[in-house]
Coordinates of C-alpha atoms in Angstrom, one line a residue:
M1 CA 15.6 -20.7 -19.1
T2 CA 18.5 -19.7 -21.3
A3 CA 21.8 -20.2 -19.7
L4 CA 24.0 -17.1 -19.7
S5 CA 27.7 -17.4 -19.1
D6 CA 30.4 -14.9 -18.1
P7 CA 33.8 -16.0 -16.9
A8 CA 34.0 -13.0 -14.6
L9 CA 31.1 -14.4 -12.6
S10 CA 32.6 -17.8 -11.8
P11 CA 32.0 -19.5 -8.4
A12 CA 35.6 -18.8 -7.5
T13 CA 34.9 -15.1 -7.2
D14 CA 36.4 -13.8 -3.9
I15 CA 34.2 -12.5 -1.2
R16 CA 35.2 -9.1 0.1
R17 CA 34.5 -8.2 3.7
V18 CA 34.1 -4.4 4.2
T19 CA 34.4 -2.7 7.5
A20 CA 31.1 -1.0 8.4
R21 CA 29.9 1.7 10.8
P22 CA 26.3 2.1 12.0
F23 CA 24.1 4.8 10.6
E24 CA 21.5 6.4 12.8
G25 CA 17.9 6.1 12.0
Q26 CA 17.8 2.9 10.0
K27 CA 14.5 1.8 11.7
P28 CA 12.0 0.2 9.3
G29 CA 8.5 1.7 9.5
T30 CA 5.2 0.1 8.6
S31 CA 6.5 -0.4 5.0
G32 CA 10.2 -0.8 5.4
L33 CA 12.9 1.8 5.5
R34 CA 12.2 5.1 3.6
K35 CA 14.6 7.9 3.3
K36 CA 15.7 10.5 0.7
T37 CA 17.4 8.9 -2.2
R38 CA 20.6 10.7 -1.5
V39 CA 20.6 9.2 2.0
F40 CA 20.5 5.7 0.5
M41 CA 23.2 6.6 -2.0
Q42 CA 25.7 7.4 0.8
P43 CA 28.7 5.0 0.8
G44 CA 27.8 2.0 2.9
Y45 CA 24.2 3.0 3.8
L46 CA 22.4 0.6 1.5
E47 CA 25.0 -2.1 2.2
N48 CA 24.6 -1.8 6.0
F49 CA 20.9 -2.1 5.9
T50 CA 21.0 -5.0 3.4
Q51 CA 23.6 -6.9 5.6
S52 CA 21.4 -6.2 8.6
I53 CA 18.4 -7.8 6.9
F54 CA 20.5 -10.9 6.0
D55 CA 21.9 -11.2 9.5
A56 CA 18.4 -10.7 11.2
I57 CA 16.9 -13.5 9.2
G58 CA 19.6 -16.0 10.2
G59 CA 21.8 -15.6 7.2
L60 CA 21.3 -16.5 3.5
S61 CA 23.2 -19.7 3.2
G62 CA 21.4 -21.9 0.6
K63 CA 18.3 -19.6 0.5
T64 CA 16.3 -18.2 -2.4
L65 CA 15.3 -14.6 -2.6
V66 CA 12.9 -12.6 -4.8
L67 CA 14.2 -9.1 -5.7
G68 CA 12.8 -6.2 -7.7
G69 CA 11.4 -2.7 -7.4
D70 CA 9.2 0.0 -8.9
G71 CA 11.9 1.4 -11.3
R72 CA 12.4 4.7 -9.4
F73 CA 15.8 6.4 -9.4
F74 CA 18.6 4.3 -7.9
N75 CA 16.5 1.1 -8.2
D76 CA 18.9 -0.4 -10.8
Q77 CA 22.0 0.4 -8.9
A78 CA 20.6 -0.9 -5.6
I79 CA 19.6 -4.2 -7.2
Q80 CA 23.1 -4.8 -8.4
T81 CA 24.5 -4.1 -5.0
I82 CA 22.0 -6.4 -3.3
M83 CA 22.6 -9.2 -5.7
R84 CA 26.4 -9.1 -5.1
M85 CA 25.8 -9.1 -1.4
A86 CA 23.4 -12.0 -1.6
A87 CA 25.9 -14.0 -3.5
A88 CA 28.7 -13.1 -0.9
N89 CA 26.4 -14.2 1.9
G90 CA 25.8 -17.6 0.4
A91 CA 22.4 -17.4 -1.2
A92 CA 21.6 -20.2 -3.6
R93 CA 19.3 -18.2 -6.0
V94 CA 18.0 -14.7 -6.5
I95 CA 14.9 -14.3 -8.7
V96 CA 14.8 -10.8 -10.2
G97 CA 12.3 -9.1 -12.4
Q98 CA 13.5 -8.2 -15.9
G99 CA 15.0 -4.8 -15.9
G100 CA 14.8 -4.8 -12.1
I101 CA 11.0 -4.2 -12.4
L102 CA 8.6 -6.0 -10.0
S103 CA 5.4 -4.7 -8.5
T104 CA 4.9 -5.3 -4.8
P105 CA 1.9 -7.7 -5.2
A106 CA 3.8 -9.5 -8.0
A107 CA 6.8 -9.9 -5.7
S108 CA 4.5 -11.3 -3.0
N109 CA 3.0 -13.8 -5.5
L110 CA 6.5 -14.9 -6.7
I111 CA 7.7 -15.5 -3.1
R112 CA 4.7 -17.7 -2.6
I113 CA 4.6 -19.8 -5.8
R114 CA 8.4 -20.2 -5.9
R115 CA 8.5 -21.1 -2.2
A116 CA 11.3 -18.5 -1.7
D117 CA 12.7 -17.7 1.7
G118 CA 11.6 -14.1 1.3
G119 CA 12.1 -11.1 -0.9
I120 CA 13.4 -7.6 -1.0
V121 CA 11.2 -4.9 -2.6
L122 CA 12.7 -1.6 -3.5
S123 CA 10.1 1.2 -3.4
A124 CA 8.9 4.2 -1.5
S125 CA 5.4 3.3 -2.7
H126 CA 3.4 6.4 -3.4
N127 CA 6.2 8.8 -2.6
P128 CA 7.8 10.8 -5.4
G129 CA 10.9 9.4 -7.1
G130 CA 14.2 11.0 -8.2
E131 CA 17.7 11.8 -7.0
D132 CA 16.3 14.5 -4.7
E133 CA 13.1 12.6 -3.8
D134 CA 12.5 9.3 -2.0
F135 CA 13.7 5.7 -2.0
G136 CA 12.7 2.7 0.1
M137 CA 13.5 -0.9 0.9
K138 CA 11.6 -3.6 2.7
F139 CA 11.9 -7.3 3.4
N140 CA 8.9 -9.7 2.8
G141 CA 8.9 -13.0 4.6
P142 CA 8.3 -16.6 3.2
N143 CA 4.5 -16.0 3.2
G144 CA 4.9 -13.1 0.8
G145 CA 3.9 -10.5 3.4
P146 CA 5.8 -7.5 5.0
A147 CA 8.1 -8.4 7.8
P148 CA 6.4 -8.5 11.2
E149 CA 7.4 -6.1 14.0
S150 CA 9.5 -8.7 15.7
L151 CA 11.7 -9.0 12.5
T152 CA 11.8 -5.3 11.8
D153 CA 12.9 -4.7 15.4
A154 CA 15.7 -7.3 14.9
I155 CA 16.8 -5.6 11.7
F156 CA 16.9 -2.3 13.4
A157 CA 18.9 -3.7 16.4
R158 CA 21.4 -5.2 13.9
T159 CA 21.9 -1.9 12.2
G160 CA 23.2 -0.4 15.4
G161 CA 25.8 -3.1 15.9
I162 CA 27.0 -3.9 12.4
T163 CA 30.7 -4.0 11.9
E164 CA 31.1 -5.4 8.4
Y165 CA 29.2 -6.4 5.3
R166 CA 30.1 -8.9 2.6
T167 CA 30.1 -8.4 -1.1
L168 CA 31.7 -9.4 -4.4
D169 CA 33.8 -7.3 -6.8
T170 CA 32.1 -8.2 -10.0
P171 CA 30.6 -6.3 -13.0
D172 CA 26.9 -5.4 -13.1
L173 CA 24.7 -8.1 -14.6
D174 CA 22.6 -7.5 -17.7
L175 CA 19.0 -7.7 -16.4
S176 CA 17.4 -6.9 -19.8
A177 CA 17.5 -10.6 -21.0
L178 CA 15.5 -13.4 -19.5
G179 CA 17.5 -16.4 -18.4
E180 CA 19.9 -17.6 -15.7
C181 CA 23.5 -16.8 -15.0
M182 CA 26.0 -17.4 -12.1
L183 CA 27.1 -14.6 -9.7
G184 CA 29.8 -16.2 -7.7
G185 CA 28.2 -19.4 -6.5
M186 CA 24.7 -18.0 -6.7
T187 CA 22.2 -18.5 -9.6
V188 CA 20.5 -15.3 -10.8
E189 CA 17.3 -15.9 -12.6
V190 CA 15.8 -13.0 -14.6
I191 CA 12.1 -13.5 -15.1
D192 CA 9.2 -11.9 -16.9
P193 CA 7.8 -9.7 -14.1
V194 CA 4.2 -9.8 -15.5
A195 CA 3.6 -13.4 -16.6
D196 CA 3.0 -15.2 -13.2
Y197 CA 0.9 -12.3 -11.8
A198 CA -1.3 -12.2 -14.9
A199 CA -1.9 -15.9 -14.7
L200 CA -3.0 -15.5 -11.1
M201 CA -5.4 -12.7 -12.0
E202 CA -6.9 -14.9 -14.8
S203 CA -7.5 -17.6 -12.2
L204 CA -9.5 -15.3 -9.9
F205 CA -11.6 -13.3 -12.3
D206 CA -14.0 -14.1 -15.2
F207 CA -11.9 -12.8 -18.0
D208 CA -14.6 -13.9 -20.6
A209 CA -17.3 -11.8 -18.9
I210 CA -14.9 -8.8 -18.7
R211 CA -14.0 -9.2 -22.4
G212 CA -17.7 -9.2 -23.1
L213 CA -18.1 -6.0 -21.2
F214 CA -15.4 -4.2 -23.3
A215 CA -16.8 -5.7 -26.5
S216 CA -20.2 -4.2 -25.6
G217 CA -18.7 -0.7 -25.9
F218 CA -17.7 -0.2 -22.3
T219 CA -14.9 2.4 -22.0
M220 CA -12.2 2.9 -19.5
R221 CA -9.1 4.9 -18.6
F222 CA -6.3 3.5 -16.4
D223 CA -3.6 5.8 -15.3
A224 CA -0.4 4.0 -14.4
M225 CA 1.2 7.3 -13.3
H226 CA 4.5 6.3 -15.1
A227 CA 4.9 3.7 -12.3
V228 CA 5.3 0.0 -12.1
T229 CA 1.8 -1.1 -12.9
G230 CA 2.0 0.1 -16.5
P231 CA 3.3 -3.1 -18.0
Y232 CA 0.9 -5.2 -15.9
A233 CA -2.1 -3.1 -16.9
R234 CA -1.3 -3.1 -20.6
E235 CA -0.8 -6.9 -20.7
I236 CA -4.0 -7.7 -18.7
I237 CA -6.4 -4.9 -19.6
E238 CA -5.5 -4.2 -23.2
R239 CA -4.1 -7.4 -24.5
R240 CA -5.9 -10.1 -22.4
L241 CA -9.2 -8.3 -21.8
G242 CA -9.5 -6.5 -25.1
A243 CA -9.8 -2.9 -23.9
A244 CA -9.0 -0.4 -26.7
P245 CA -5.3 0.4 -27.2
G246 CA -4.5 3.5 -25.3
T247 CA -6.9 2.6 -22.4
V248 CA -3.8 2.5 -20.2
V249 CA -2.0 5.8 -20.1
N250 CA 1.4 6.8 -18.6
A251 CA 2.2 3.2 -18.9
V252 CA 6.1 3.3 -19.1
P253 CA 7.8 3.3 -15.7
L254 CA 10.2 6.2 -15.3
P255 CA 12.8 6.9 -12.6
D256 CA 11.1 10.1 -11.6
F257 CA 7.5 9.0 -12.5
G258 CA 7.5 11.6 -15.2
G259 CA 7.9 14.3 -12.6
G260 CA 4.6 13.4 -11.0
H261 CA 3.6 12.2 -7.6
P262 CA 2.5 8.5 -8.0
D263 CA -0.2 8.6 -5.4
P264 CA -3.6 7.6 -6.8
N265 CA -5.9 10.1 -5.1
P266 CA -8.0 13.2 -6.2
V267 CA -5.0 15.5 -5.6
W268 CA -2.2 13.8 -7.5
A269 CA -4.4 12.2 -10.1
K270 CA -6.5 15.4 -10.7
D271 CA -6.5 15.1 -14.5
L272 CA -8.2 11.7 -14.2
V273 CA -10.7 13.0 -11.7
D274 CA -11.4 16.0 -14.0
L275 CA -11.9 13.7 -16.9
M276 CA -14.4 11.6 -15.0
M277 CA -16.4 14.6 -13.8
G278 CA -16.6 16.0 -17.3
G279 CA -19.0 15.5 -20.2
D280 CA -16.9 13.1 -22.2
A281 CA -16.0 10.7 -19.3
P282 CA -15.5 7.0 -20.0
D283 CA -17.6 4.5 -18.0
F284 CA -14.9 3.7 -15.6
A285 CA -11.5 4.9 -14.5
A286 CA -8.7 3.7 -12.2
A287 CA -5.2 4.6 -11.2
S288 CA -2.4 2.8 -9.3
D289 CA 0.7 4.0 -7.4
G290 CA 4.5 3.7 -7.5
D291 CA 4.8 0.0 -6.7
G292 CA 1.4 -1.1 -7.7
D293 CA -0.2 -1.8 -4.4
R294 CA -2.7 1.0 -4.2
N295 CA -5.7 2.0 -6.4
M296 CA -8.2 4.8 -7.0
I297 CA -11.6 4.0 -8.4
L298 CA -13.9 6.3 -10.3
G299 CA -17.1 6.1 -12.3
R300 CA -18.7 8.6 -14.6
G301 CA -19.4 11.6 -12.2
V302 CA -18.4 9.7 -9.1
Y303 CA -15.3 9.2 -7.0
V304 CA -15.3 6.0 -4.8
T305 CA -13.5 6.4 -1.5
P306 CA -11.1 3.6 -0.6
S307 CA -13.3 2.8 2.4
D308 CA -16.4 2.6 0.3
S309 CA -14.6 0.5 -2.3
L310 CA -13.5 -2.0 0.3
A311 CA -17.2 -2.4 1.4
V312 CA -18.5 -2.7 -2.2
L313 CA -15.8 -5.3 -3.1
A314 CA -16.5 -7.3 0.0
A315 CA -20.3 -7.2 -0.6
N316 CA -19.9 -8.3 -4.3
A317 CA -16.8 -10.5 -4.2
H318 CA -19.0 -13.6 -4.8
L319 CA -19.6 -12.4 -8.4
A320 CA -16.0 -13.3 -9.2
P321 CA -15.0 -17.0 -9.7
G322 CA -12.2 -16.9 -7.2
Y323 CA -14.6 -15.9 -4.4
A324 CA -17.8 -17.6 -5.6
K325 CA -18.0 -19.6 -2.3
G326 CA -18.1 -16.4 -0.3
I327 CA -15.5 -14.8 2.0
S328 CA -14.5 -15.9 5.5
G329 CA -14.0 -12.4 6.9
I330 CA -13.0 -8.8 6.4
A331 CA -10.2 -6.8 8.0
R332 CA -9.6 -3.1 7.8
S333 CA -7.1 -0.7 9.3
M334 CA -8.4 1.2 12.3
P335 CA -8.6 4.6 10.5
T336 CA -10.6 3.1 7.6
S337 CA -14.3 3.9 7.7
R338 CA -16.6 1.4 9.3
A339 CA -18.5 0.9 6.0
A340 CA -17.1 -2.6 5.7
D341 CA -18.2 -3.5 9.2
R342 CA -21.8 -3.2 8.1
V343 CA -21.2 -5.6 5.2
A344 CA -19.5 -8.2 7.6
E345 CA -22.4 -7.9 10.0
R346 CA -24.9 -8.6 7.2
L347 CA -22.9 -11.5 5.8
G348 CA -22.4 -13.0 9.3
I349 CA -18.6 -13.1 8.9
E350 CA -15.7 -12.0 11.1
M351 CA -14.7 -8.4 11.1
H352 CA -11.2 -7.3 12.3
E353 CA -9.9 -3.8 13.1
T354 CA -6.1 -3.6 12.9
P355 CA -3.4 -1.0 13.2
T356 CA -2.3 0.7 10.0
G357 CA 0.2 -1.4 8.0
W358 CA -0.5 -4.4 5.8
K359 CA 1.7 -6.6 7.9
F360 CA -1.0 -6.7 10.5
F361 CA -3.3 -8.5 8.1
G362 CA -0.8 -11.3 7.5
N363 CA -1.6 -13.5 10.4
L364 CA -5.4 -13.2 9.8
L365 CA -4.9 -14.1 6.1
D366 CA -2.6 -17.0 6.9
A367 CA -5.0 -18.4 9.5
G368 CA -8.0 -18.2 7.1
R369 CA -9.8 -15.7 9.4
V370 CA -10.3 -13.1 6.6
T371 CA -10.4 -13.1 2.8
I372 CA -10.5 -9.4 2.0
C373 CA -8.6 -6.6 3.6
G374 CA -8.4 -2.8 3.1
E375 CA -7.0 0.5 4.2
E376 CA -8.3 4.0 3.7
S377 CA -5.0 4.9 2.1
A378 CA -6.2 3.2 -1.1
G379 CA -4.9 -0.3 -0.4
T380 CA -7.1 -3.3 -0.9
G381 CA -6.4 -6.9 -1.4
S382 CA -7.3 -10.5 -0.6
D383 CA -5.7 -13.8 0.4
H384 CA -4.3 -14.4 -3.1
V385 CA -1.1 -12.6 -2.0
R386 CA 0.1 -11.1 1.3
E387 CA 0.2 -7.5 0.1
K388 CA -2.3 -4.9 -1.0
D389 CA -2.9 -5.1 -4.7
G390 CA -4.0 -2.2 -6.8
L391 CA -4.6 -4.0 -10.1
W392 CA -6.5 -6.8 -8.3
A393 CA -9.0 -4.2 -7.0
V394 CA -9.5 -2.7 -10.4
L395 CA -10.1 -6.2 -11.9
L396 CA -12.6 -7.1 -9.2
W397 CA -14.5 -3.9 -9.9
L398 CA -14.4 -4.8 -13.6
N399 CA -15.8 -8.3 -12.8
I400 CA -18.6 -6.8 -10.7
L401 CA -19.4 -4.3 -13.5
A402 CA -19.4 -7.1 -16.1
V403 CA -21.9 -9.1 -14.1
R404 CA -24.2 -6.4 -12.8
R405 CA -24.1 -4.2 -15.9
E406 CA -24.8 -1.1 -13.9
P407 CA -22.8 2.1 -13.8
V408 CA -20.5 2.8 -10.9
A409 CA -22.8 5.5 -9.6
G410 CA -25.7 3.1 -9.6
I411 CA -23.8 0.4 -7.7
M412 CA -22.8 3.0 -5.1
A413 CA -26.3 4.3 -4.7
A414 CA -27.7 0.8 -4.3
H415 CA -25.0 0.0 -1.7
W416 CA -25.8 3.0 0.4
A417 CA -29.5 2.4 0.2
E418 CA -28.9 -1.1 1.6
Y419 CA -26.2 -0.3 4.2
G420 CA -26.2 3.5 4.7
R421 CA -23.3 5.8 3.9
N422 CA -20.2 6.5 5.9
Y423 CA -19.2 10.0 4.8
Y424 CA -15.5 10.1 5.1
S425 CA -12.4 12.2 4.5
R426 CA -8.7 12.3 5.4
H427 CA -6.8 15.5 6.0
D428 CA -3.0 15.3 5.8
Y429 CA -0.6 17.9 7.3
E430 CA 2.7 17.0 5.7
A431 CA 6.3 17.7 6.9
V432 CA 5.2 19.1 10.3
A433 CA 8.0 19.7 12.7
S434 CA 8.3 16.5 14.7
D435 CA 8.3 18.3 18.1
R436 CA 5.0 20.1 17.2
A437 CA 3.4 17.0 15.9
N438 CA 4.4 15.0 19.0
A439 CA 3.1 17.8 21.2
L440 CA -0.3 17.7 19.6
V441 CA -0.5 13.9 20.1
D442 CA 0.9 14.0 23.7
R443 CA -1.7 16.7 24.6
L444 CA -4.5 14.5 23.3
R445 CA -3.3 11.4 25.1
G446 CA -3.4 13.3 28.3
M447 CA -6.9 14.4 27.7
L448 CA -8.4 11.0 26.8
P449 CA -9.7 10.0 30.3
M450 CA -11.6 13.3 30.5
L451 CA -13.2 13.4 27.0
P452 CA -16.3 11.2 27.4
G453 CA -19.3 13.4 28.0
Q454 CA -17.6 16.6 26.6
V455 CA -19.2 18.4 23.7
F456 CA -17.3 19.7 20.7
A457 CA -19.1 21.5 17.8
G458 CA -22.4 20.1 19.1
L459 CA -21.1 16.5 19.1
R460 CA -21.0 14.7 22.5
V461 CA -18.0 12.3 23.0
Q462 CA -19.1 8.8 23.7
A463 CA -15.6 7.2 24.1
A464 CA -12.0 8.0 23.4
D465 CA -8.8 5.9 23.5
D466 CA -5.4 5.4 22.1
F467 CA -6.0 2.3 19.9
A468 CA -4.2 -0.9 21.0
Y469 CA -4.4 -4.1 19.0
L470 CA -4.3 -7.7 20.3
D471 CA -3.5 -10.1 17.5
P472 CA -6.1 -12.9 17.8
V473 CA -3.8 -15.4 16.1
D474 CA -0.4 -15.0 17.8
G475 CA -1.4 -13.0 20.9
S476 CA 1.0 -10.1 20.1
T477 CA 0.1 -6.6 21.1
S478 CA 0.6 -3.2 19.4
A479 CA -0.1 -0.1 21.5
R480 CA -0.4 3.6 20.7
Q481 CA -1.7 3.1 17.1
G482 CA -3.8 6.2 16.9
I483 CA -6.1 8.3 18.9
R484 CA -9.9 7.6 18.4
V485 CA -12.6 9.9 19.5
M486 CA -16.1 8.5 19.0
F487 CA -19.3 10.6 19.3
E488 CA -22.7 9.6 20.3
D489 CA -24.2 10.1 16.9
G490 CA -21.8 7.6 15.3
S491 CA -19.3 10.2 14.1
R492 CA -15.6 9.6 14.6
V493 CA -12.3 11.5 14.6
V494 CA -9.0 9.6 14.4
L495 CA -5.6 11.2 14.6
R496 CA -2.2 9.6 14.1
L497 CA 1.3 10.3 12.9
S498 CA 2.2 8.5 9.7
G499 CA 5.5 6.6 9.2
T500 CA 5.6 6.8 5.4
G501 CA 7.1 10.2 5.0
T502 CA 10.8 11.0 4.8
E503 CA 10.8 14.5 6.4
G504 CA 9.4 15.7 9.7
A505 CA 6.0 14.1 10.6
T506 CA 2.8 13.7 8.7
L507 CA -0.3 14.3 10.8
R508 CA -3.3 12.4 9.4
V509 CA -6.8 13.4 10.6
Y510 CA -9.6 11.0 9.7
L511 CA -13.2 12.2 9.7
E512 CA -16.3 10.0 9.5
R513 CA -20.0 10.5 9.9
Y514 CA -22.7 7.9 9.3
A515 CA -25.9 8.5 7.5
G516 CA -28.4 5.7 7.9
T517 CA -30.5 4.1 5.2
D518 CA -33.3 6.7 5.7
Q519 CA -30.9 9.7 5.5
P520 CA -29.5 11.6 2.5
H521 CA -26.6 9.9 0.7
D522 CA -26.0 12.5 -1.9
L523 CA -24.5 15.3 0.2
D524 CA -21.1 16.8 -0.6
P525 CA -18.7 15.1 1.9
D526 CA -17.4 18.4 3.1
R527 CA -20.9 19.5 4.0
A528 CA -21.8 16.3 5.6
L529 CA -18.6 16.3 7.6
A530 CA -18.6 20.0 8.6
P531 CA -19.4 19.5 12.3
V532 CA -16.8 16.7 12.6
I533 CA -14.2 18.9 11.0
V534 CA -14.9 21.7 13.5
A535 CA -14.9 19.2 16.4
A536 CA -11.5 17.9 15.3
E537 CA -10.1 21.4 15.4
E538 CA -11.6 22.2 18.8
L539 CA -10.3 18.9 20.2
A540 CA -6.7 18.9 18.8
L541 CA -5.9 22.6 18.2
I542 CA -4.5 21.6 14.8
R543 CA -3.9 25.1 13.5
A544 CA -2.0 26.1 16.6
H545 CA 0.2 23.0 16.6
T546 CA 1.0 22.8 12.9
G547 CA 0.9 26.4 11.9
R548 CA -1.3 25.5 8.9
E549 CA -4.7 27.1 8.2
R550 CA -5.7 24.0 6.1
P551 CA -4.5 20.5 5.3
D552 CA -1.8 20.0 2.6
V553 CA -3.8 17.2 1.1
T554 CA -7.5 16.2 1.4
T555 CA -8.7 12.9 0.2

């Protein structure tokens, strides 16, 4: 590292103690604290939450933190504030991505390989960016994973009793140059955000085989959606794997994601879907989200649902060197389809159903109980880090394609022929008035004991509950994680309120219907799911509660 010096940043810099007042609503959700950017920009708001994190983890004296974000609006200013506060709180070192850029999985990897005491990731993930859009902040622990509920509860409690925060009065640091400098008595280390992550990927996957795939004429399109994965994908897919220049599009991270919505699904990445369903489609396509932890997978003429992708990756993971000895188990979030369950049963390995939120996978991964995890919201990952990892999923798909030399559609057809198909869809009703959303859920909770045996749209209810999770590693429990209604034919409806929005409530309705190995696997999902969709409406009275005739987003 090159040593950078600035007399204004000497260890003698005075610590300033600033009187603080609590802000309401600084409660971290499943992925940290997310609010409108202007909320975070209020005087003292970011500082209060940052100090609350530092206090809740027992202070920063002598500790090392990893810091970075997805480049959205306010990312650069927030990083400077957090660094000054870390120095004032006695941190020994902050490791920050060049330009303030660091994908969520890359941050998790850095925390682990540098044995840091934790990290702060600045992102609202797949939410839009900009001064009038969304911002987010979360703390990851020493294992590289999101803070557990016990810690987020402690952070929230601290936000309600905070009386001061500590900072330095110093100029902003230049984060464009690699190297080290001093901020007060703290070392700031600016690192290449891509290098360590790319090395990790090369250790897991057969880069020679994938290079051979591209050399054979295989074509691909990767849409980085003007988000953080762009630099990572260009380095790995184009430079290291030899894909044609221009394979990665929208590769430059922008504060407003180019005015787009960095959520890799058929709605917000419609141009990519249209390309893959057209006559000039490449062989393979993928996209990633704002902070690089989600993915979308497409083949020529086929969209692979995240639930199916999890199942296919788990069934074929042994084709990649990093998983050649097999996998110990699979975990999925409760709303994710049960396609992966059938793979686990066939492989004779553990299968775990957890609440939504990657933090629930952490204990299972740390204990070696599972190797691969996934969520229906386009997050998949493995025990290589403690976060979901969009580019990892894309590279594992490429490794599978390089070994099997079959098109994506062929791989999906073969998988369904062996395991059957779980037709699946998610309907999102966004920014629903909170009182209306809560009334819908409360009504359903009250109905649960009476539902078994009742018939909705020709489907008889077998069981219904409000999902509760008992962690098999630490014995902790999480209640009220989503309403499940299971029908006798294997169909399922799940309803839950999401904690990733910044306005009102988002009602998510998950619809699933199983077609066995002897049943058709080529139906349009809307047709296959039609009776389940009607049953969900009859059950929950969605239109009456939300005032919506149809969902805002269907994936």
